[in-house]
Amino acid sequence: MGTHLPSTEFDGTAVDDQREADAEAVLGEPAAHMVQLLGPDGKLGADPVFSNYADKLTPEALRGLYADMAAIRRFDVEATALQRQGQLALWVPLTGQEAAQIGSGRASQPQDYIFPTYREHGVALTRNVDLAELLRQFRGVSNGGWNPKDTNFHLYTLVLAAQTLHAVGYAMGIQRDQKLAAATGAAGKEPDAAVIAYFGDGASSEGDVHESMVFASSYNAPVVFFCQNNHWAISVPSNVQTRVPLSNRAKGYGFPGIRVDGNDVIAVHAVTEWALEHARRGKGPVLIEAFTYRVGAHTTADDPTKYRESAEEDAWRAKDPLARLEKYLSAEGLADDAFFAKVKADGDELAAYVRRTAHDLEDPDIRQSFANVYAEAHPLVAEELAWFEEYSAGFAGEEESAGQAAKAGH
Amino acid sequence: MTTMTIAKAINEGLRATLAANPKSLLMGEDIGPLGGVYRVTDGLIGEFGPDRVVDTPLAESGIIGTAIGLALRGYSPVCEIQFDGFVFPGFNQITTQLAKIHSRSSGNLSVPVVIRIPYGGGIGSIEHHSESPEALFAHTAGLRIITPSNPHDAYWMIQQAVECKDPVIIFEPKRRYWLKGDVDVQGPGPSEDPFKAHVLREGTDATVVAYGPLVPVALAAANAAEEDGRSLEVIDLRSISPIDFDTVTASVRKTGRLIVAHEAPTFGGVGGEIAARISERAFHSLEAPVIRVGGFHMPYPVAKVEEDYLPDIDRILEALDRALSY
């Protein structure tokens, strides 16, 4: 693989010009081409653009980022255990990606709308989605689980990359809302909004990601594409999916692309805040590539020992997002032992709540499925429901007899 | 009452929708200054501007997928797919996303996207320009599928589709775009149920159910049959999902025989669904098996032989002969 790849110059922003990376950086340590503020050693560095954003984080906000990351990791452990105990059909773990999710989610504003893929449990936490409700899909009692209108956090999408187009369309809707508001004299009454579309390095190979970036660029839509490059699309490594850093692809569409250390929550927060401001100000889309790692399996049905070396996992564990922020908070005197003890206790309480609540999620009635196929009345659905009711009624006597027999000890 | 072609009727219907609903917009390839390859959107960009009549990049998944996003934001997008055979790059978005978001969200979200697809053959075109893929979409719960056969329906159905809270696909019979007919622009269009079949001609010997491009063929077959002393009842199905089985059943109870005609291949098609349902509903009324008239199990053939592929008057009359032979 050569050290220099042909590329074009993007002159839209000084930020992007600094991020030229060569192909060697795809899997290696791309320090020279990646925004990093908080290193694995827990020491805070500087960046000419993004330090200004990081400086806005108060000690309380930094402690909050740590608490969120710890909470979602504890949740992840609990959900994995629930799956192993047969309480969930499947689980999609996020361990290793806490900084990418908490940092980006906390950088969003309530008016922003977020389209996740299916691993964004940390982003869900930052949007106040009830994590027990989030398990409804994985427990098999719903294909969703929460009302996106309550939190501006969309439902999970299992078909890879489909949601990136929805995100761009939604962003085009925001643009139109602004124009309608201007036409009716209502401009400025609502805060400007943007959209974040999450996807992974594996999904970046899907055609919908390409089309979403074409549309976003064509219409200058206020959307931030947030790619978590966790290095593995189940068993396929990222170097099979791309020959250049994924952030470089933005150049081809004509908007900025930034690679950020996805295990550095401060840098992720800063970069995402910059990108969202860029989008909200009408300057168009941004692609963020959060360079991170899926420490565990793709899902609980996966076995990463079959396709990757444990040494690789160990190397990434040394860059752990929680450990580095803990070092920083401790070294700077921003958090004490009591704080970390409380975070741990809060995590255990969250885990207990999630376990208890998930257990108690009621199995749905299939009548609810009939009710939601269409928004308006539909004769076929009505006919099939009527048949089902009649069919079910035929068992009513049997169920009663079975219940009486059970009571009688038969 | 105004006389216009189907293409013009859709154009006027879209114009009425854009004027009445500020959150409606059109999206598609070449629909702006060109007015679409069939000129169905002719002149609309001049009246409503490029934000309401959006010439999109050439990407069907992109058109449908962004329309879904716009609908989630409260807009009513009407997407044009240039030709039937080009809908498949958008198939994933239509079947896995558009059709399911309402259900997946437990009814909290609606995606009232309308997709216009010119369909069917008979225009002497080349590969992928003459297909009838309606059964592939009819099989997917969550979608509604309608197809006008005349200008009046074309004018009103497009407006009713935009008003519907569910996603609606309108298959437009492209070889009938230039068919002229009366349109009652005053009404009672809005109150008509776009998912209800219409009995276009009453008869007593057999019922012919057709939709879209084959409705004029079925009516012509009924005229020819009349010369032979046979009385055909003709039903314009209008809606492919849902199907108005009540109207079809009532007709079969009267005539005792049913022929279903469409351009799509008969195997796995809408005609098979109608045959099965009517066999269940009206078995004792049937004097003969339900007979399907349709395309063959082959890719749509080259234009020089499409006349042998497309059901015509004689194919319907041959089916009638068979039905009457029982």
XYZ file of C-alpha atoms in Angstrom, chain A residues 111 113 115 137 142-149 154-163 165-180 193 208 211-212 214-215 218-219 369 371-380 383-384, chain B residues 22-23 25 27 50-52 54-70 72-73 75 89 92-93 96-97 99 101-110 140-144 163-166 195 241-243 245 277 281:
118
model
C -33.958 20.415 19.484
C -32.910 15.016 16.128
C -31.026 8.785 14.073
C -36.818 -4.582 21.329
C -41.685 -4.503 20.653
C -39.941 -3.582 17.425
C -39.274 -0.168 18.940
C -39.707 0.604 22.587
C -39.903 4.352 23.050
C -41.648 7.285 21.431
C -39.057 9.245 19.448
C -41.177 12.359 19.722
C -35.273 7.890 16.734
C -35.925 4.161 16.913
C -33.113 1.737 16.253
C -32.756 0.638 12.635
C -31.514 -2.881 11.955
C -31.188 -2.529 8.179
C -27.740 -1.048 7.820
C -27.507 2.594 6.752
C -31.202 3.006 5.927
C -31.494 5.652 8.622
C -31.183 8.821 4.355
C -33.980 9.436 6.840
C -31.624 11.747 8.691
C -30.879 13.764 5.580
C -34.573 14.007 4.713
C -35.347 15.128 8.243
C -32.604 17.752 7.964
C -34.124 18.928 4.673
C -37.382 19.273 6.594
C -35.651 21.471 9.165
C -34.449 23.708 6.338
C -37.982 23.996 5.020
C -39.342 24.736 8.469
C -36.900 27.621 8.727
C -38.029 29.000 5.374
C -41.686 28.639 6.285
C -31.721 22.488 14.904
C -27.447 4.353 1.308
C -26.655 8.431 -1.404
C -27.261 10.162 1.910
C -24.843 13.039 -2.034
C -28.264 14.343 -0.996
C -26.696 18.670 -2.874
C -29.118 20.414 -0.522
C -49.793 -5.581 16.067
C -53.736 -2.091 15.383
C -50.509 -0.568 14.099
C -50.072 -1.988 10.605
C -51.785 1.056 9.117
C -52.586 4.505 10.444
C -56.041 4.395 8.864
C -58.669 1.651 8.742
C -57.823 -1.266 6.462
C -60.410 -3.935 5.558
C -57.967 -6.830 5.252
C -61.041 -9.078 8.496
C -58.018 -10.991 9.748
C -47.866 24.024 2.048
C -46.055 21.010 3.467
C -43.586 18.714 -2.128
C -39.322 14.840 -5.488
C -37.487 24.366 -6.631
C -38.127 23.821 -2.917
C -41.564 22.378 -3.667
C -37.325 19.095 -6.181
C -35.117 17.786 -8.947
C -33.148 15.143 -7.090
C -29.878 13.371 -7.719
C -30.310 10.210 -9.722
C -30.765 7.790 -6.841
C -34.006 5.992 -6.103
C -33.092 4.853 -2.596
C -32.051 8.423 -1.908
C -35.376 9.778 -3.110
C -37.459 7.373 -1.025
C -35.177 7.491 2.016
C -35.041 11.266 2.222
C -38.797 11.419 1.613
C -39.222 9.228 4.693
C -37.144 11.698 6.695
C -39.181 14.608 5.404
C -41.044 12.209 9.839
C -40.554 15.972 10.069
C -43.961 16.953 5.335
C -32.858 0.426 -5.972
C -35.308 -1.698 0.382
C -36.408 1.711 1.620
C -38.137 -2.456 5.098
C -38.588 1.160 6.165
C -43.971 0.165 5.134
C -42.164 2.606 10.547
C -45.752 3.111 11.731
C -45.883 -0.425 13.083
C -42.361 -0.344 14.516
C -43.150 2.845 16.399
C -46.307 1.336 17.933
C -48.307 3.878 15.981
C -46.412 6.900 17.265
C -44.915 7.822 13.886
C -46.559 8.103 10.489
C -45.853 -5.941 1.933
C -48.125 -4.961 4.803
C -48.080 -1.278 5.615
C -48.308 -0.069 2.028
C -51.405 1.008 0.133
C -54.121 13.168 2.377
C -53.803 9.535 3.518
C -51.741 9.018 6.678
C -50.320 5.774 5.318
C -59.724 1.998 -2.174
C -53.936 -3.016 -1.559
C -56.381 -3.192 0.027
C -58.571 -5.032 -2.475
C -63.362 -7.995 -2.148
C -60.236 -15.143 -1.833
C -66.006 -16.321 -0.165
